[in-house]
Amino acid sequence: MKFIKLILLFTIILSCQNNKIDLDRENFELTYPSYLSLDESGEEGTIFYLYDNKENDIFTANFNLVSIKKKSMTFLELTQQIEKETKNYGRLISSEEMRVVGQNFFRIVMETEENNVVLKSIQHFYPKGESIYILTFLSEKNYFDKHYNKIDEVMMSFRLK
């Protein structure tokens, strides 16, 4: 009986492991689930692209990071410009300034429609010098709503160095 209990306990412990990967690069770090595939080819100007290659949706849900050069601006100017530009692309659901572990960023959640598919995205904007790092998650709306907690966990794990 003790042996069976020990095996059961061991099985429970193994099933609770989170199977996460730490992506640690020169300028940033991020933790993501091991079932996602990583692409660092730089295609379409991305620094990285994370996606689930087993997903069978019309649109492949993905995380990506880009960096753009912008003239130096205050955090307030940046947030106002982002909100204004976002309204041209879709429906802005929420926008807020956030601070996590001493790092300020601006977060927006929005919906757009592409080829009759409703997409939902969350973006974090991190100003650093004359660059803005933009971390994005984009998926079909239903996928986003169903997996929000996992998505947010990945988004909140991002740190600029």
PDB file of C-alpha atoms in Angstrom:
ATOM      1  CA  MET A   1       0.000   0.000   0.000  1.00  0.00           C
ATOM      2  CA  LYS A   2       2.846   2.410   0.820  1.00  0.00           C
ATOM      3  CA  PHE A   3       4.362   1.687  -2.575  1.00  0.00           C
ATOM      4  CA  ILE A   4       1.110   2.561  -4.355  1.00  0.00           C
ATOM      5  CA  LYS A   5       0.823   5.805  -2.379  1.00  0.00           C
ATOM      6  CA  LEU A   6       4.419   6.661  -3.230  1.00  0.00           C
ATOM      7  CA  ILE A   7       3.814   6.048  -6.944  1.00  0.00           C
ATOM      8  CA  LEU A   8       0.641   8.140  -6.819  1.00  0.00           C
ATOM      9  CA  LEU A   9       2.477  10.989  -5.075  1.00  0.00           C
ATOM     10  CA  PHE A  10       5.322  10.821  -7.604  1.00  0.00           C
ATOM     11  CA  THR A  11       2.823  10.904 -10.493  1.00  0.00           C
ATOM     12  CA  ILE A  12       1.057  13.942  -9.033  1.00  0.00           C
ATOM     13  CA  ILE A  13       4.347  15.784  -8.540  1.00  0.00           C
ATOM     14  CA  LEU A  14       5.453  15.067 -12.108  1.00  0.00           C
ATOM     15  CA  SER A  15       2.124  16.166 -13.556  1.00  0.00           C
ATOM     16  CA  CYS A  16       2.377  19.477 -11.698  1.00  0.00           C
ATOM     17  CA  GLN A  17       5.677  20.417 -13.318  1.00  0.00           C
ATOM     18  CA  ASN A  18       5.118  23.465 -15.442  1.00  0.00           C
ATOM     19  CA  ASN A  19       7.269  22.525 -18.476  1.00  0.00           C
ATOM     20  CA  LYS A  20       8.338  26.067 -19.187  1.00  0.00           C
ATOM     21  CA  ILE A  21      11.278  27.412 -21.144  1.00  0.00           C
ATOM     22  CA  ASP A  22      13.273  30.484 -20.174  1.00  0.00           C
ATOM     23  CA  LEU A  23      14.267  32.563 -23.188  1.00  0.00           C
ATOM     24  CA  ASP A  24      17.232  34.623 -21.989  1.00  0.00           C
ATOM     25  CA  ARG A  25      18.781  36.987 -24.517  1.00  0.00           C
ATOM     26  CA  GLU A  26      21.105  39.988 -24.357  1.00  0.00           C
ATOM     27  CA  ASN A  27      18.313  42.611 -24.165  1.00  0.00           C
ATOM     28  CA  PHE A  28      15.396  40.683 -22.665  1.00  0.00           C
ATOM     29  CA  GLU A  29      14.098  37.537 -21.000  1.00  0.00           C
ATOM     30  CA  LEU A  30      10.768  35.720 -21.183  1.00  0.00           C
ATOM     31  CA  THR A  31       9.290  32.455 -19.902  1.00  0.00           C
ATOM     32  CA  TYR A  32       6.927  30.467 -22.115  1.00  0.00           C
ATOM     33  CA  PRO A  33       5.251  27.023 -22.220  1.00  0.00           C
ATOM     34  CA  SER A  34       7.347  24.276 -23.809  1.00  0.00           C
ATOM     35  CA  TYR A  35       4.616  23.331 -26.308  1.00  0.00           C
ATOM     36  CA  LEU A  36       5.229  26.588 -28.214  1.00  0.00           C
ATOM     37  CA  SER A  37       7.733  26.676 -31.086  1.00  0.00           C
ATOM     38  CA  LEU A  38      10.343  29.441 -31.165  1.00  0.00           C
ATOM     39  CA  ASP A  39      11.379  31.221 -34.368  1.00  0.00           C
ATOM     40  CA  GLU A  40      14.228  33.745 -34.143  1.00  0.00           C
ATOM     41  CA  SER A  41      14.771  34.081 -37.908  1.00  0.00           C
ATOM     42  CA  GLY A  42      13.864  37.778 -37.860  1.00  0.00           C
ATOM     43  CA  GLU A  43      11.185  37.232 -40.489  1.00  0.00           C
ATOM     44  CA  GLU A  44       8.827  40.198 -40.870  1.00  0.00           C
ATOM     45  CA  GLY A  45      11.052  42.259 -38.564  1.00  0.00           C
ATOM     46  CA  THR A  46      10.400  40.182 -35.453  1.00  0.00           C
ATOM     47  CA  ILE A  47      13.017  39.559 -32.789  1.00  0.00           C
ATOM     48  CA  PHE A  48      11.204  36.338 -31.983  1.00  0.00           C
ATOM     49  CA  TYR A  49       7.972  34.598 -32.857  1.00  0.00           C
ATOM     50  CA  LEU A  50       6.320  31.943 -30.621  1.00  0.00           C
ATOM     51  CA  TYR A  51       3.478  29.804 -31.929  1.00  0.00           C
ATOM     52  CA  ASP A  52       1.712  26.490 -31.440  1.00  0.00           C
ATOM     53  CA  ASN A  53       2.385  24.470 -34.598  1.00  0.00           C
ATOM     54  CA  LYS A  54      -0.175  21.838 -33.568  1.00  0.00           C
ATOM     55  CA  GLU A  55      -3.029  24.331 -33.505  1.00  0.00           C
ATOM     56  CA  ASN A  56      -5.728  23.812 -36.131  1.00  0.00           C
ATOM     57  CA  ASP A  57      -7.408  27.222 -36.049  1.00  0.00           C
ATOM     58  CA  ILE A  58      -7.856  29.405 -39.121  1.00  0.00           C
ATOM     59  CA  PHE A  59      -5.368  31.867 -37.620  1.00  0.00           C
ATOM     60  CA  THR A  60      -2.292  30.641 -35.720  1.00  0.00           C
ATOM     61  CA  ALA A  61      -2.128  32.238 -32.278  1.00  0.00           C
ATOM     62  CA  ASN A  62       1.290  33.762 -31.667  1.00  0.00           C
ATOM     63  CA  PHE A  63       3.508  35.878 -29.470  1.00  0.00           C
ATOM     64  CA  ASN A  64       6.037  38.149 -31.139  1.00  0.00           C
ATOM     65  CA  LEU A  65       8.483  40.862 -30.209  1.00  0.00           C
ATOM     66  CA  VAL A  66       9.580  43.766 -32.393  1.00  0.00           C
ATOM     67  CA  SER A  67      11.692  46.822 -31.709  1.00  0.00           C
ATOM     68  CA  ILE A  68      11.139  50.113 -33.489  1.00  0.00           C
ATOM     69  CA  LYS A  69      13.154  53.308 -33.417  1.00  0.00           C
ATOM     70  CA  LYS A  70      11.188  56.331 -32.261  1.00  0.00           C
ATOM     71  CA  LYS A  71      12.251  59.782 -31.273  1.00  0.00           C
ATOM     72  CA  SER A  72      12.513  60.118 -27.532  1.00  0.00           C
ATOM     73  CA  MET A  73       9.174  60.963 -25.986  1.00  0.00           C
ATOM     74  CA  THR A  74       7.689  60.988 -22.528  1.00  0.00           C
ATOM     75  CA  PHE A  75       5.727  57.984 -21.348  1.00  0.00           C
ATOM     76  CA  LEU A  76       2.530  60.078 -21.509  1.00  0.00           C
ATOM     77  CA  GLU A  77       3.243  61.122 -25.121  1.00  0.00           C
ATOM     78  CA  LEU A  78       3.881  57.493 -26.024  1.00  0.00           C
ATOM     79  CA  THR A  79       0.612  56.273 -24.493  1.00  0.00           C
ATOM     80  CA  GLN A  80      -1.414  59.023 -26.180  1.00  0.00           C
ATOM     81  CA  GLN A  81       0.127  58.229 -29.573  1.00  0.00           C
ATOM     82  CA  ILE A  82      -0.498  54.482 -29.166  1.00  0.00           C
ATOM     83  CA  GLU A  83      -4.156  54.989 -28.210  1.00  0.00           C
ATOM     84  CA  LYS A  84      -4.688  57.320 -31.179  1.00  0.00           C
ATOM     85  CA  GLU A  85      -3.045  54.941 -33.679  1.00  0.00           C
ATOM     86  CA  THR A  86      -4.839  51.880 -32.273  1.00  0.00           C
ATOM     87  CA  LYS A  87      -8.259  53.353 -33.012  1.00  0.00           C
ATOM     88  CA  ASN A  88      -7.376  53.290 -36.734  1.00  0.00           C
ATOM     89  CA  TYR A  89      -6.881  49.510 -36.701  1.00  0.00           C
ATOM     90  CA  GLY A  90      -9.732  48.135 -34.633  1.00  0.00           C
ATOM     91  CA  ARG A  91     -11.757  48.407 -31.464  1.00  0.00           C
ATOM     92  CA  LEU A  92      -9.769  49.399 -28.391  1.00  0.00           C
ATOM     93  CA  ILE A  93     -11.011  47.339 -25.445  1.00  0.00           C
ATOM     94  CA  SER A  94      -8.668  48.615 -22.748  1.00  0.00           C
ATOM     95  CA  SER A  95      -5.500  50.592 -22.237  1.00  0.00           C
ATOM     96  CA  GLU A  96      -3.499  51.107 -19.090  1.00  0.00           C
ATOM     97  CA  GLU A  97      -0.112  52.046 -17.763  1.00  0.00           C
ATOM     98  CA  MET A  98       1.459  49.271 -15.744  1.00  0.00           C
ATOM     99  CA  ARG A  99       4.508  48.776 -13.572  1.00  0.00           C
ATOM    100  CA  VAL A 100       5.797  45.288 -12.854  1.00  0.00           C
ATOM    101  CA  VAL A 101       9.048  44.630 -10.994  1.00  0.00           C
ATOM    102  CA  GLY A 102      10.176  48.222 -11.474  1.00  0.00           C
ATOM    103  CA  GLN A 103       9.485  48.201 -15.204  1.00  0.00           C
ATOM    104  CA  ASN A 104       6.967  50.649 -16.717  1.00  0.00           C
ATOM    105  CA  PHE A 105       5.029  49.665 -19.799  1.00  0.00           C
ATOM    106  CA  PHE A 106       1.792  50.493 -21.562  1.00  0.00           C
ATOM    107  CA  ARG A 107      -0.762  47.742 -22.249  1.00  0.00           C
ATOM    108  CA  ILE A 108      -3.574  47.697 -24.788  1.00  0.00           C
ATOM    109  CA  VAL A 109      -6.149  45.048 -25.601  1.00  0.00           C
ATOM    110  CA  MET A 110      -7.972  45.351 -28.903  1.00  0.00           C
ATOM    111  CA  GLU A 111     -10.086  43.490 -31.444  1.00  0.00           C
ATOM    112  CA  THR A 112      -9.771  43.589 -35.215  1.00  0.00           C
ATOM    113  CA  GLU A 113     -11.307  41.676 -38.078  1.00  0.00           C
ATOM    114  CA  GLU A 114      -9.303  40.082 -40.862  1.00  0.00           C
ATOM    115  CA  ASN A 115     -10.836  37.939 -43.618  1.00  0.00           C
ATOM    116  CA  ASN A 116     -14.082  37.632 -41.619  1.00  0.00           C
ATOM    117  CA  VAL A 117     -12.205  36.313 -38.559  1.00  0.00           C
ATOM    118  CA  VAL A 118     -12.384  38.304 -35.308  1.00  0.00           C
ATOM    119  CA  LEU A 119      -8.895  38.605 -33.831  1.00  0.00           C
ATOM    120  CA  LYS A 120      -8.003  39.784 -30.356  1.00  0.00           C
ATOM    121  CA  SER A 121      -4.616  41.054 -29.271  1.00  0.00           C
ATOM    122  CA  ILE A 122      -2.778  42.244 -26.239  1.00  0.00           C
ATOM    123  CA  GLN A 123       0.275  44.464 -26.628  1.00  0.00           C
ATOM    124  CA  HIS A 124       2.857  45.704 -24.162  1.00  0.00           C
ATOM    125  CA  PHE A 125       4.923  48.746 -25.159  1.00  0.00           C
ATOM    126  CA  TYR A 126       8.290  49.142 -23.405  1.00  0.00           C
ATOM    127  CA  PRO A 127      10.174  52.383 -24.116  1.00  0.00           C
ATOM    128  CA  LYS A 128      13.953  52.127 -23.813  1.00  0.00           C
ATOM    129  CA  GLY A 129      16.089  55.001 -25.037  1.00  0.00           C
ATOM    130  CA  GLU A 130      15.093  55.760 -28.623  1.00  0.00           C
ATOM    131  CA  SER A 131      13.569  52.308 -29.106  1.00  0.00           C
ATOM    132  CA  ILE A 132      10.194  50.892 -28.237  1.00  0.00           C
ATOM    133  CA  TYR A 133       9.923  47.154 -27.705  1.00  0.00           C
ATOM    134  CA  ILE A 134       6.458  45.841 -28.540  1.00  0.00           C
ATOM    135  CA  LEU A 135       5.446  42.427 -27.209  1.00  0.00           C
ATOM    136  CA  THR A 136       2.250  41.177 -28.852  1.00  0.00           C
ATOM    137  CA  PHE A 137      -0.046  38.206 -28.497  1.00  0.00           C
ATOM    138  CA  LEU A 138      -2.552  37.783 -31.341  1.00  0.00           C
ATOM    139  CA  SER A 139      -5.189  35.082 -31.831  1.00  0.00           C
ATOM    140  CA  GLU A 140      -8.763  34.377 -32.759  1.00  0.00           C
ATOM    141  CA  LYS A 141     -11.056  35.979 -30.173  1.00  0.00           C
ATOM    142  CA  ASN A 142     -12.379  32.670 -28.812  1.00  0.00           C
ATOM    143  CA  TYR A 143      -8.862  31.289 -28.292  1.00  0.00           C
ATOM    144  CA  PHE A 144      -7.802  34.509 -26.550  1.00  0.00           C
ATOM    145  CA  ASP A 145     -10.752  34.479 -24.164  1.00  0.00           C
ATOM    146  CA  LYS A 146     -10.341  30.771 -23.378  1.00  0.00           C
ATOM    147  CA  HIS A 147      -6.571  30.938 -22.697  1.00  0.00           C
ATOM    148  CA  TYR A 148      -6.243  34.442 -21.251  1.00  0.00           C
ATOM    149  CA  ASN A 149      -4.573  33.392 -17.974  1.00  0.00           C
ATOM    150  CA  LYS A 150      -1.791  31.485 -19.763  1.00  0.00           C
ATOM    151  CA  ILE A 151      -1.350  34.327 -22.249  1.00  0.00           C
ATOM    152  CA  ASP A 152      -1.098  36.912 -19.488  1.00  0.00           C
ATOM    153  CA  GLU A 153       1.440  34.795 -17.596  1.00  0.00           C
ATOM    154  CA  VAL A 154       3.764  34.800 -20.617  1.00  0.00           C
ATOM    155  CA  MET A 155       3.227  38.518 -21.259  1.00  0.00           C
ATOM    156  CA  MET A 156       3.952  39.423 -17.635  1.00  0.00           C
ATOM    157  CA  SER A 157       7.141  37.320 -17.572  1.00  0.00           C
ATOM    158  CA  PHE A 158       8.833  39.606 -20.124  1.00  0.00           C
ATOM    159  CA  ARG A 159      11.700  41.741 -18.818  1.00  0.00           C
ATOM    160  CA  LEU A 160      13.979  44.174 -20.623  1.00  0.00           C
ATOM    161  CA  LYS A 161      17.565  44.159 -19.404  1.00  0.00           C
TER     162      LYS A 161
END
